[in-house]
C-alpha atoms as a printed R data frame, in Angstrom:
    type eleno elety resid chain resno       x       y       z
1   ATOM     1    CA   MET     A     1 -11.623  -9.875   5.739
2   ATOM     2    CA   ALA     A     2  -8.168 -10.691   7.068
3   ATOM     3    CA   ILE     A     3  -6.998 -14.281   6.904
4   ATOM     4    CA   GLN     A     4  -3.840 -15.066   8.844
5   ATOM     5    CA   THR     A     5  -1.669 -18.167   8.993
6   ATOM     6    CA   GLY     A     6   1.900 -19.040   9.779
7   ATOM     7    CA   SER     A     7   3.736 -17.484  12.697
8   ATOM     8    CA   LYS     A     8   1.107 -14.793  13.349
9   ATOM     9    CA   THR     A     9   3.752 -12.169  13.857
10  ATOM    10    CA   ILE     A    10   1.630  -9.390  12.406
11  ATOM    11    CA   GLN     A    11  -1.922  -8.250  13.073
12  ATOM    12    CA   ILE     A    12  -3.724  -5.740  10.889
13  ATOM    13    CA   ASP     A    13  -7.302  -4.541  11.287
14  ATOM    14    CA   TYR     A    14  -9.698  -2.766   8.960
15  ATOM    15    CA   LEU     A    15 -10.170   0.905   9.859
16  ATOM    16    CA   LYS     A    16 -12.299   2.708   7.255
17  ATOM    17    CA   THR     A    17 -13.010   3.456   3.596
18  ATOM    18    CA   ILE     A    18 -12.624   6.840   1.910
19  ATOM    19    CA   GLY     A    19 -14.003   7.618  -1.522
20  ATOM    20    CA   ILE     A    20 -16.879   8.126  -3.866
21  ATOM    21    CA   VAL     A    21 -16.877   8.345  -7.638
22  ATOM    22    CA   ASN     A    22 -16.496  11.867  -9.008
23  ATOM    23    CA   ASN     A    23 -18.209  12.183 -12.363
24  ATOM    24    CA   GLY     A    24 -17.222  15.825 -12.762
25  ATOM    25    CA   LEU     A    25 -13.964  17.582 -13.447
26  ATOM    26    CA   ASN     A    26 -13.015  18.609  -9.939
27  ATOM    27    CA   GLY     A    27 -13.993  18.493  -6.298
28  ATOM    28    CA   ARG     A    28 -14.564  15.790  -3.727
29  ATOM    29    CA   GLY     A    29 -14.293  12.201  -4.860
30  ATOM    30    CA   PHE     A    30 -12.006  10.150  -7.069
31  ATOM    31    CA   THR     A    31 -12.013   8.947 -10.650
32  ATOM    32    CA   SER     A    32  -9.929   5.832 -11.301
33  ATOM    33    CA   PRO     A    33  -7.405   6.462  -8.515
34  ATOM    34    CA   TYR     A    34  -4.039   4.855  -9.194
35  ATOM    35    CA   ASP     A    35  -1.795   5.581  -6.237
36  ATOM    36    CA   LEU     A    36  -1.548   7.634  -3.068
37  ATOM    37    CA   ALA     A    37   1.103   8.913  -0.700
38  ATOM    38    CA   VAL     A    38   0.677  10.232   2.831
39  ATOM    39    CA   HIS     A    39   2.381  13.473   3.869
40  ATOM    40    CA   GLU     A    40   4.018  13.596   7.305
41  ATOM    41    CA   ASP     A    41   1.210  15.941   8.426
42  ATOM    42    CA   GLY     A    42  -1.411  13.294   7.545
43  ATOM    43    CA   ARG     A    43  -2.675  14.722   4.267
44  ATOM    44    CA   ILE     A    44  -3.350  12.043   1.665
45  ATOM    45    CA   PHE     A    45  -2.355  12.794  -1.945
46  ATOM    46    CA   VAL     A    46  -4.322  10.657  -4.438
47  ATOM    47    CA   ILE     A    47  -3.708  10.325  -8.187
48  ATOM    48    CA   ASN     A    48  -6.914  10.494 -10.250
49  ATOM    49    CA   ARG     A    49  -6.000   8.882 -13.560
50  ATOM    50    CA   CYS     A    50  -9.531   9.200 -15.023
51  ATOM    51    CA   ASP     A    51 -10.664   7.870 -18.387
52  ATOM    52    CA   PRO     A    52 -10.428   9.313 -21.920
53  ATOM    53    CA   LEU     A    53 -13.797  11.074 -21.675
54  ATOM    54    CA   ARG     A    54 -12.641  12.930 -18.566
55  ATOM    55    CA   SER     A    55  -8.962  13.282 -19.388
56  ATOM    56    CA   SER     A    56  -9.013  16.983 -18.559
57  ATOM    57    CA   ALA     A    57  -9.838  15.995 -14.967
58  ATOM    58    CA   VAL     A    58  -6.620  14.045 -14.404
59  ATOM    59    CA   ARG     A    59  -5.275  15.451 -11.166
60  ATOM    60    CA   VAL     A    60  -3.979  14.834  -7.660
61  ATOM    61    CA   GLY     A    61  -6.631  15.258  -4.978
62  ATOM    62    CA   ILE     A    62  -5.734  15.924  -1.350
63  ATOM    63    CA   CYS     A    63  -7.825  14.787   1.614
64  ATOM    64    CA   ASN     A    64  -7.229  13.599   5.161
65  ATOM    65    CA   LEU     A    65  -8.191  10.625   7.298
66  ATOM    66    CA   ASP     A    66 -11.215  12.549   8.646
67  ATOM    67    CA   GLU     A    67 -12.444  12.730   5.015
68  ATOM    68    CA   ASP     A    68 -12.049  16.471   4.605
69  ATOM    69    CA   TYR     A    69 -11.407  17.200   0.937
70  ATOM    70    CA   LEU     A    70  -8.719  19.872   1.018
71  ATOM    71    CA   SER     A    71  -7.479  20.756  -2.465
72  ATOM    72    CA   GLU     A    72  -6.231  19.420  -5.786
73  ATOM    73    CA   PHE     A    73  -3.591  20.208  -8.400
74  ATOM    74    CA   GLY     A    74  -2.075  19.249 -11.730
75  ATOM    75    CA   TYR     A    75  -4.999  19.184 -14.141
76  ATOM    76    CA   GLY     A    76  -3.971  16.853 -16.903
77  ATOM    77    CA   ASN     A    77  -4.260  15.971 -20.545
78  ATOM    78    CA   GLY     A    78  -1.198  17.939 -21.529
79  ATOM    79    CA   ALA     A    79   2.566  18.136 -21.591
80  ATOM    80    CA   GLY     A    80   2.864  21.603 -20.097
81  ATOM    81    CA   ASP     A    81   4.539  22.324 -16.805
82  ATOM    82    CA   GLY     A    82   2.570  20.687 -14.008
83  ATOM    83    CA   GLN     A    83   0.263  18.812 -16.371
84  ATOM    84    CA   MET     A    84  -0.033  15.038 -16.662
85  ATOM    85    CA   VAL     A    85  -1.616  12.540 -19.038
86  ATOM    86    CA   TRP     A    86  -1.113   9.020 -17.630
87  ATOM    87    CA   PRO     A    87   0.137   9.479 -14.076
88  ATOM    88    CA   VAL     A    88   1.084   6.238 -12.349
89  ATOM    89    CA   ALA     A    89   2.695   6.759  -8.954
90  ATOM    90    CA   LEU     A    90   3.921   9.409  -6.540
91  ATOM    91    CA   ALA     A    91   6.262   9.679  -3.575
92  ATOM    92    CA   PHE     A    92   7.598  12.313  -1.175
93  ATOM    93    CA   ASP     A    93  11.229  13.238  -0.656
94  ATOM    94    CA   SER     A    94  12.750  14.434   2.626
95  ATOM    95    CA   LYS     A    95  11.702  18.022   1.823
96  ATOM    96    CA   ASN     A    96   8.057  16.957   1.337
97  ATOM    97    CA   ARG     A    97   8.239  17.527  -2.386
98  ATOM    98    CA   VAL     A    98   5.987  15.306  -4.522
99  ATOM    99    CA   PHE     A    99   7.639  13.245  -7.279
100 ATOM   100    CA   LEU     A   100   5.101  11.928  -9.827
101 ATOM   101    CA   THR     A   101   5.641   9.564 -12.759
102 ATOM   102    CA   ASP     A   102   3.821  10.050 -16.060
103 ATOM   103    CA   GLU     A   103   4.105   7.092 -18.444
104 ATOM   104    CA   HIS     A   104   2.758   9.075 -21.395
105 ATOM   105    CA   ASN     A   105   4.934  12.167 -21.055
106 ATOM   106    CA   GLN     A   106   7.922   9.930 -20.156
107 ATOM   107    CA   ARG     A   107   8.946  12.095 -17.248
108 ATOM   108    CA   ILE     A   108   8.919  12.816 -13.556
109 ATOM   109    CA   SER     A   109   7.198  16.012 -12.413
110 ATOM   110    CA   ILE     A   110   7.984  17.588  -9.054
111 ATOM   111    CA   TYR     A   111   5.617  19.724  -6.963
112 ATOM   112    CA   ASP     A   112   5.797  21.276  -3.531
113 ATOM   113    CA   ASP     A   113   3.366  20.000  -0.910
114 ATOM   114    CA   SER     A   114   0.816  22.674  -1.769
115 ATOM   115    CA   GLY     A   115   0.708  21.429  -5.364
116 ATOM   116    CA   LYS     A   116   2.839  24.157  -6.934
117 ATOM   117    CA   PHE     A   117   4.808  22.854  -9.902
118 ATOM   118    CA   LEU     A   118   8.567  23.072  -9.378
119 ATOM   119    CA   GLU     A   119  10.355  21.192 -12.146
120 ATOM   120    CA   LYS     A   120  10.333  18.153 -14.425
121 ATOM   121    CA   TRP     A   121  12.887  15.798 -15.901
122 ATOM   122    CA   GLY     A   122  12.986  12.771 -18.145
123 ATOM   123    CA   THR     A   123  13.633  11.936 -21.790
124 ATOM   124    CA   ALA     A   124  11.958   9.226 -23.854
125 ATOM   125    CA   GLY     A   125  14.166   6.379 -25.046
126 ATOM   126    CA   SER     A   126  16.066   3.248 -24.066
127 ATOM   127    CA   ALA     A   127  19.574   4.557 -23.432
128 ATOM   128    CA   GLU     A   128  20.932   5.048 -19.921
129 ATOM   129    CA   GLY     A   129  18.851   7.625 -18.106
130 ATOM   130    CA   GLU     A   130  16.061   7.572 -20.700
131 ATOM   131    CA   LEU     A   131  12.554   6.340 -19.934
132 ATOM   132    CA   ASN     A   132   9.868   4.267 -21.624
133 ATOM   133    CA   GLY     A   133   6.800   4.089 -19.405
134 ATOM   134    CA   PRO     A   134   8.003   5.297 -15.987
135 ATOM   135    CA   ALA     A   135   5.778   3.656 -13.369
136 ATOM   136    CA   GLY     A   136   6.635   2.946  -9.721
137 ATOM   137    CA   ILE     A   137   8.777   5.463  -7.873
138 ATOM   138    CA   ALA     A   138  10.431   5.617  -4.446
139 ATOM   139    CA   LEU     A   139  13.158   7.631  -2.738
140 ATOM   140    CA   ASP     A   140  15.774   6.505  -0.251
141 ATOM   141    CA   LYS     A   141  17.060   8.387   2.799
142 ATOM   142    CA   GLU     A   142  19.524  10.338   0.650
143 ATOM   143    CA   ASP     A   143  16.728  11.366  -1.740
144 ATOM   144    CA   ASN     A   144  18.028   9.204  -4.544
145 ATOM   145    CA   VAL     A   145  15.111   8.467  -6.853
146 ATOM   146    CA   TYR     A   146  14.353   4.915  -8.030
147 ATOM   147    CA   VAL     A   147  12.063   4.640 -11.052
148 ATOM   148    CA   VAL     A   148  10.569   1.534 -12.650
149 ATOM   149    CA   ASP     A   149  11.292   1.902 -16.369
150 ATOM   150    CA   GLN     A   150   8.384  -0.308 -17.346
151 ATOM   151    CA   HIS     A   151   8.778  -0.954 -21.076
152 ATOM   152    CA   ASN     A   152  12.573  -1.026 -20.884
153 ATOM   153    CA   HIS     A   153  12.155  -3.776 -18.254
154 ATOM   154    CA   ARG     A   154  14.551  -2.197 -15.780
155 ATOM   155    CA   VAL     A   155  14.960  -0.001 -12.727
156 ATOM   156    CA   GLN     A   156  16.923   3.231 -12.868
157 ATOM   157    CA   LYS     A   157  18.387   5.322 -10.057
158 ATOM   158    CA   PHE     A   158  18.692   9.109 -10.311
159 ATOM   159    CA   THR     A   159  19.591  12.058  -8.167
160 ATOM   160    CA   SER     A   160  16.604  14.160  -7.170
161 ATOM   161    CA   ASP     A   161  17.342  16.598 -10.005
162 ATOM   162    CA   GLY     A   162  17.334  13.821 -12.594
163 ATOM   163    CA   LYS     A   163  21.000  12.950 -13.030
164 ATOM   164    CA   TYR     A   164  21.446   9.278 -13.921
165 ATOM   165    CA   ILE     A   165  23.321   7.179 -11.347
166 ATOM   166    CA   LEU     A   166  22.824   3.564 -12.409
167 ATOM   167    CA   GLY     A   167  20.310   1.032 -13.679
168 ATOM   168    CA   TRP     A   168  19.721  -2.698 -13.787
169 ATOM   169    CA   GLY     A   169  17.489  -5.303 -15.396
170 ATOM   170    CA   LYS     A   170  16.463  -6.556 -18.815
171 ATOM   171    CA   LEU     A   171  13.579  -8.505 -20.321
172 ATOM   172    CA   GLY     A   172  13.453 -12.041 -18.978
173 ATOM   173    CA   SER     A   173  12.364 -14.281 -16.136
174 ATOM   174    CA   GLY     A   174  15.669 -15.057 -14.442
175 ATOM   175    CA   PRO     A   175  17.001 -13.479 -11.244
176 ATOM   176    CA   GLY     A   176  17.366  -9.739 -11.747
177 ATOM   177    CA   GLU     A   177  15.387  -9.785 -14.998
178 ATOM   178    CA   PHE     A   178  11.922  -8.256 -15.458
179 ATOM   179    CA   ASP     A   179   8.854  -8.510 -17.620
180 ATOM   180    CA   THR     A   180   6.909  -5.238 -17.545
181 ATOM   181    CA   PRO     A   181   7.658  -4.291 -13.919
182 ATOM   182    CA   TRP     A   182   5.265  -1.842 -12.293
183 ATOM   183    CA   GLY     A   183   5.542  -0.987  -8.566
184 ATOM   184    CA   LEU     A   184   8.580  -0.270  -6.420
185 ATOM   185    CA   ALA     A   185   9.497   0.389  -2.781
186 ATOM   186    CA   VAL     A   186  12.640   1.118  -0.762
187 ATOM   187    CA   ASP     A   187  12.964  -0.187   2.798
188 ATOM   188    CA   ALA     A   188  14.645   1.358   5.833
189 ATOM   189    CA   GLU     A   189  17.934  -0.358   4.946
190 ATOM   190    CA   GLY     A   190  17.924   1.027   1.414
191 ATOM   191    CA   ASP     A   191  17.012  -2.237  -0.293
192 ATOM   192    CA   VAL     A   192  14.720  -2.033  -3.313
193 ATOM   193    CA   TYR     A   193  11.620  -4.184  -3.914
194 ATOM   194    CA   VAL     A   194  10.084  -4.427  -7.389
195 ATOM   195    CA   ALA     A   195   6.658  -5.746  -8.371
196 ATOM   196    CA   ASP     A   196   7.674  -7.797 -11.420
197 ATOM   197    CA   TRP     A   197   4.234  -7.703 -13.025
198 ATOM   198    CA   ARG     A   198   4.283 -10.312 -15.780
199 ATOM   199    CA   ASN     A   199   6.635 -12.606 -13.876
200 ATOM   200    CA   ASP     A   200   4.175 -12.720 -10.943
201 ATOM   201    CA   ARG     A   201   6.774 -12.116  -8.265
202 ATOM   202    CA   ILE     A   202   8.472  -9.563  -6.042
203 ATOM   203    CA   GLN     A   203  12.221  -9.148  -6.457
204 ATOM   204    CA   LYS     A   204  14.535  -7.636  -3.847
205 ATOM   205    CA   PHE     A   205  17.791  -5.823  -4.633
206 ATOM   206    CA   SER     A   206  20.425  -3.807  -2.866
207 ATOM   207    CA   GLY     A   207  20.429  -0.075  -3.546
208 ATOM   208    CA   ASP     A   208  23.098  -0.593  -6.215
209 ATOM   209    CA   GLY     A   209  21.059  -3.229  -8.054
210 ATOM   210    CA   GLN     A   210  22.502  -6.464  -6.717
211 ATOM   211    CA   PHE     A   211  19.901  -9.247  -6.730
212 ATOM   212    CA   LEU     A   212  19.070 -10.437  -3.220
213 ATOM   213    CA   ALA     A   213  15.861 -12.497  -3.304
214 ATOM   214    CA   SER     A   214  12.674 -13.351  -5.168
215 ATOM   215    CA   TYR     A   215   9.282 -13.966  -3.556
216 ATOM   216    CA   GLY     A   216   6.229 -15.593  -5.101
217 ATOM   217    CA   GLU     A   217   5.187 -17.394  -8.249
218 ATOM   218    CA   SER     A   218   2.160 -17.506 -10.528
219 ATOM   219    CA   GLY     A   219  -1.071 -18.740  -8.984
220 ATOM   220    CA   GLN     A   220  -3.986 -18.045  -6.660
221 ATOM   221    CA   GLY     A   221  -2.664 -19.716  -3.518
222 ATOM   222    CA   GLU     A   222  -1.120 -18.125  -0.458
223 ATOM   223    CA   GLY     A   223   2.129 -16.438  -1.395
224 ATOM   224    CA   GLN     A   224   1.332 -16.742  -5.108
225 ATOM   225    CA   PHE     A   225   0.555 -13.752  -7.335
226 ATOM   226    CA   GLN     A   226  -1.316 -12.838 -10.470
227 ATOM   227    CA   ARG     A   227   0.095  -9.582 -11.876
228 ATOM   228    CA   PRO     A   228   1.330  -7.865  -8.691
229 ATOM   229    CA   ALA     A   229   1.041  -4.119  -9.241
230 ATOM   230    CA   SER     A   230   2.492  -2.494  -6.143
231 ATOM   231    CA   VAL     A   231   4.701  -3.239  -3.156
232 ATOM   232    CA   ALA     A   232   5.399  -1.488   0.150
233 ATOM   233    CA   VAL     A   233   7.686  -2.387   3.055
234 ATOM   234    CA   ASP     A   234   7.278  -1.268   6.668
235 ATOM   235    CA   ASP     A   235   9.954  -0.536   9.268
236 ATOM   236    CA   GLU     A   236   9.867  -4.139  10.528
237 ATOM   237    CA   GLY     A   237  10.443  -5.520   7.045
238 ATOM   238    CA   PHE     A   238   6.931  -6.828   6.373
239 ATOM   239    CA   ILE     A   239   6.160  -6.745   2.654
240 ATOM   240    CA   TYR     A   240   2.735  -5.614   1.412
241 ATOM   241    CA   VAL     A   241   1.746  -6.594  -2.133
242 ATOM   242    CA   ALA     A   242  -1.180  -5.420  -4.250
243 ATOM   243    CA   ASP     A   243  -1.997  -8.766  -5.874
244 ATOM   244    CA   TRP     A   244  -3.969  -7.020  -8.599
245 ATOM   245    CA   GLY     A   245  -4.907  -9.988 -10.773
246 ATOM   246    CA   ASN     A   246  -6.148 -11.934  -7.754
247 ATOM   247    CA   GLU     A   247  -8.112  -8.898  -6.445
248 ATOM   248    CA   ARG     A   248  -6.437  -9.009  -3.045
249 ATOM   249    CA   VAL     A   249  -3.543  -7.812  -0.906
250 ATOM   250    CA   GLN     A   250  -1.000 -10.172   0.615
251 ATOM   251    CA   ILE     A   251   1.416  -9.472   3.439
252 ATOM   252    CA   LEU     A   252   4.694 -11.378   3.557
253 ATOM   253    CA   GLY     A   253   7.184 -11.662   6.375
254 ATOM   254    CA   PRO     A   254  10.664 -10.145   6.088
255 ATOM   255    CA   ASP     A   255  11.841 -13.522   4.794
256 ATOM   256    CA   GLY     A   256   9.119 -13.628   2.145
257 ATOM   257    CA   SER     A   257   6.913 -16.115   3.986
258 ATOM   258    CA   PHE     A   258   3.151 -15.705   3.625
259 ATOM   259    CA   GLN     A   259   1.511 -14.009   6.616
260 ATOM   260    CA   VAL     A   260  -1.837 -12.339   5.844
261 ATOM   261    CA   LEU     A   261  -4.378 -12.199   3.032
262 ATOM   262    CA   LEU     A   262  -6.763  -9.241   2.726
263 ATOM   263    CA   GLN     A   263  -9.796  -9.346   0.434
264 ATOM   264    CA   GLY     A   264 -11.358  -6.043   1.492
265 ATOM   265    CA   GLU     A   265 -13.907  -5.031   4.107
266 ATOM   266    CA   ALA     A   266 -15.187  -1.720   2.759
267 ATOM   267    CA   THR     A   267 -17.901   0.192   4.569
268 ATOM   268    CA   VAL     A   268 -19.724   3.283   3.358
269 ATOM   269    CA   SER     A   269 -17.550   6.378   3.421
270 ATOM   270    CA   LYS     A   270 -18.556   9.702   4.946
271 ATOM   271    CA   TRP     A   271 -18.738  11.128   1.430
272 ATOM   272    CA   ALA     A   272 -21.188   8.421   0.416
273 ATOM   273    CA   ASP     A   273 -23.266   9.051   3.552
274 ATOM   274    CA   ASP     A   274 -23.518  12.715   2.559
275 ATOM   275    CA   TYR     A   275 -24.622  11.701  -0.914
276 ATOM   276    CA   PHE     A   276 -27.297   9.337   0.410
277 ATOM   277    CA   ALA     A   277 -28.589  12.026   2.792
278 ATOM   278    CA   SER     A   278 -29.235  14.227  -0.251
279 ATOM   279    CA   ASN     A   279 -30.483  11.356  -2.415
280 ATOM   280    CA   PRO     A   280 -32.573   9.115  -0.119
281 ATOM   281    CA   GLU     A   281 -34.016   7.172  -3.027
282 ATOM   282    CA   GLU     A   282 -30.471   5.986  -3.840
283 ATOM   283    CA   LYS     A   283 -30.063   4.854  -0.230
284 ATOM   284    CA   VAL     A   284 -33.256   2.799  -0.530
285 ATOM   285    CA   GLU     A   285 -31.932   1.154  -3.694
286 ATOM   286    CA   ARG     A   286 -28.651   0.356  -1.978
287 ATOM   287    CA   ASP     A   287 -30.384  -1.115   1.069
288 ATOM   288    CA   ASN     A   288 -32.446  -3.348  -1.200
289 ATOM   289    CA   ALA     A   289 -29.493  -4.473  -3.292
290 ATOM   290    CA   ASN     A   290 -27.660  -7.732  -2.734
291 ATOM   291    CA   LEU     A   291 -24.099  -6.518  -2.291
292 ATOM   292    CA   MET     A   292 -22.697  -9.972  -1.411
293 ATOM   293    CA   PRO     A   293 -24.467 -12.301  -3.831
294 ATOM   294    CA   GLU     A   294 -24.057 -16.038  -4.144
295 ATOM   295    CA   LEU     A   295 -22.542 -16.478  -7.590
296 ATOM   296    CA   PRO     A   296 -22.929 -19.475  -9.924
297 ATOM   297    CA   ASP     A   297 -19.960 -21.785 -10.295
298 ATOM   298    CA   HIS     A   298 -18.945 -20.387 -13.680
299 ATOM   299    CA   LEU     A   299 -18.446 -16.940 -12.125
300 ATOM   300    CA   SER     A   300 -15.852 -17.980  -9.580
301 ATOM   301    CA   SER     A   301 -12.763 -16.109 -10.786
302 ATOM   302    CA   PRO     A   302 -11.318 -13.424  -8.488
303 ATOM   303    CA   TYR     A   303 -12.476 -10.773 -10.955
304 ATOM   304    CA   HIS     A   304 -16.083 -11.978 -11.009
305 ATOM   305    CA   VAL     A   305 -16.269 -12.408  -7.241
306 ATOM   306    CA   SER     A   306 -14.782  -8.995  -6.456
307 ATOM   307    CA   SER     A   307 -16.741  -7.138  -9.113
308 ATOM   308    CA   GLN     A   308 -19.988  -8.452  -7.605
309 ATOM   309    CA   THR     A   309 -19.040  -8.130  -3.914
310 ATOM   310    CA   GLU     A   310 -19.133  -4.480  -2.940
311 ATOM   311    CA   SER     A   311 -16.983  -4.711   0.177
312 ATOM   312    CA   TYR     A   312 -14.131  -6.550  -1.565
313 ATOM   313    CA   PHE     A   313 -11.197  -4.985  -3.362
314 ATOM   314    CA   TRP     A   314 -11.817  -4.495  -7.064
315 ATOM   315    CA   GLY     A   315  -8.753  -3.359  -8.926
316 ATOM   316    CA   PRO     A   316  -6.361  -3.016  -5.956
317 ATOM   317    CA   VAL     A   317  -3.650  -1.254  -7.915
318 ATOM   318    CA   SER     A   318  -1.596   0.263  -5.104
319 ATOM   319    CA   VAL     A   319  -0.533  -0.295  -1.498
320 ATOM   320    CA   SER     A   320   0.882   2.568   0.585
321 ATOM   321    CA   LEU     A   321   1.997   3.027   4.183
322 ATOM   322    CA   ASP     A   322   2.130   5.991   6.542
323 ATOM   323    CA   GLY     A   323   4.262   6.667   9.605
324 ATOM   324    CA   ALA     A   324   1.559   5.485  12.013
325 ATOM   325    CA   GLY     A   325   1.422   1.889  10.803
326 ATOM   326    CA   ARG     A   326  -1.573   2.341   8.538
327 ATOM   327    CA   LEU     A   327  -1.962   0.553   5.211
328 ATOM   328    CA   TYR     A   328  -3.863   2.211   2.349
329 ATOM   329    CA   VAL     A   329  -5.185   0.076  -0.507
330 ATOM   330    CA   THR     A   330  -6.169   2.053  -3.601
331 ATOM   331    CA   GLU     A   331  -8.994   0.510  -5.663
332 ATOM   332    CA   THR     A   332  -9.146   1.953  -9.132
333 ATOM   333    CA   ASN     A   333 -12.421   0.248 -10.121
334 ATOM   334    CA   ARG     A   334 -14.429   1.413  -7.097
335 ATOM   335    CA   HIS     A   335 -12.907   4.885  -6.890
336 ATOM   336    CA   ARG     A   336 -11.892   4.587  -3.244
337 ATOM   337    CA   PHE     A   337  -9.218   3.403  -0.863
338 ATOM   338    CA   GLN     A   338  -9.496   1.178   2.184
339 ATOM   339    CA   VAL     A   339  -7.440   1.849   5.304
340 ATOM   340    CA   TYR     A   340  -6.050  -0.760   7.717
341 ATOM   341    CA   GLN     A   341  -4.186  -0.326  10.992
342 ATOM   342    CA   LYS     A   342  -1.219  -2.468  11.924
343 ATOM   343    CA   GLN     A   343  -1.328  -3.408  15.622
């Protein structure tokens, strides 16, 4: 559901859900998806982070909005070229190359848009240009690469071939300081937005690291956050936040004012329909299930409500935008993403 207050300068409507859990090692479906990015041709690249029992299935799956499953690449559980262990986020550059962060291998891997491995860079450590838990990633119009250096509590800026340019941030809660930052976005003006995870806020900086603004505080109210995991910014400056700990997405105005709250409106995906057509007994069980139960008072936390309400977000770890004004919300716990259309 979409709840809107304030100036009502933005309208966004639910479009569809794509996903089904994949219990195997490859093929259609997702396993603990963590992030996605949309190619200019409409293909959707989705990180499957998986779990330890299926670590060999870590990969990037490619589908489209019509729910055609197209291909996949980068089978994980290794440090070899093109492999990944704990992938976090991905982004395209101006040449449609895919840049992917891996917080275990402490590096960025680069692929072409068919999934062919091209190169990698990154060195573990805390010195300038070194990484400790690379997480969110974004590129500006000049293909400079911004990386959230999670456990070093900073952001670093590199050239696309990995040469260090500059960095900013340290552990703390003051302006320009971070506590385990996670997601990152760059807007059309080149400003950088960081999901400051443990400080429950979004911070905005210039492209050279000058602090500009801070949005949000700890809490469950409108404009408040509980462990924000991802941030995206559209061409009009609206800020989309995956409010992970509150199991929701919030949209802020360009000035940081609260605009819209999304809790999720998932419907059954085409992939799930195909599954139910082949397994009608499962469809009967679903039809008989109470997917929006009334919960007792002691189960009122966002986690309990979302985990028991099938249409709601559960583990909304990432927000992504495409060039057509669509918002994609990746849900790691329900192995799917929900799509919304900005009007």
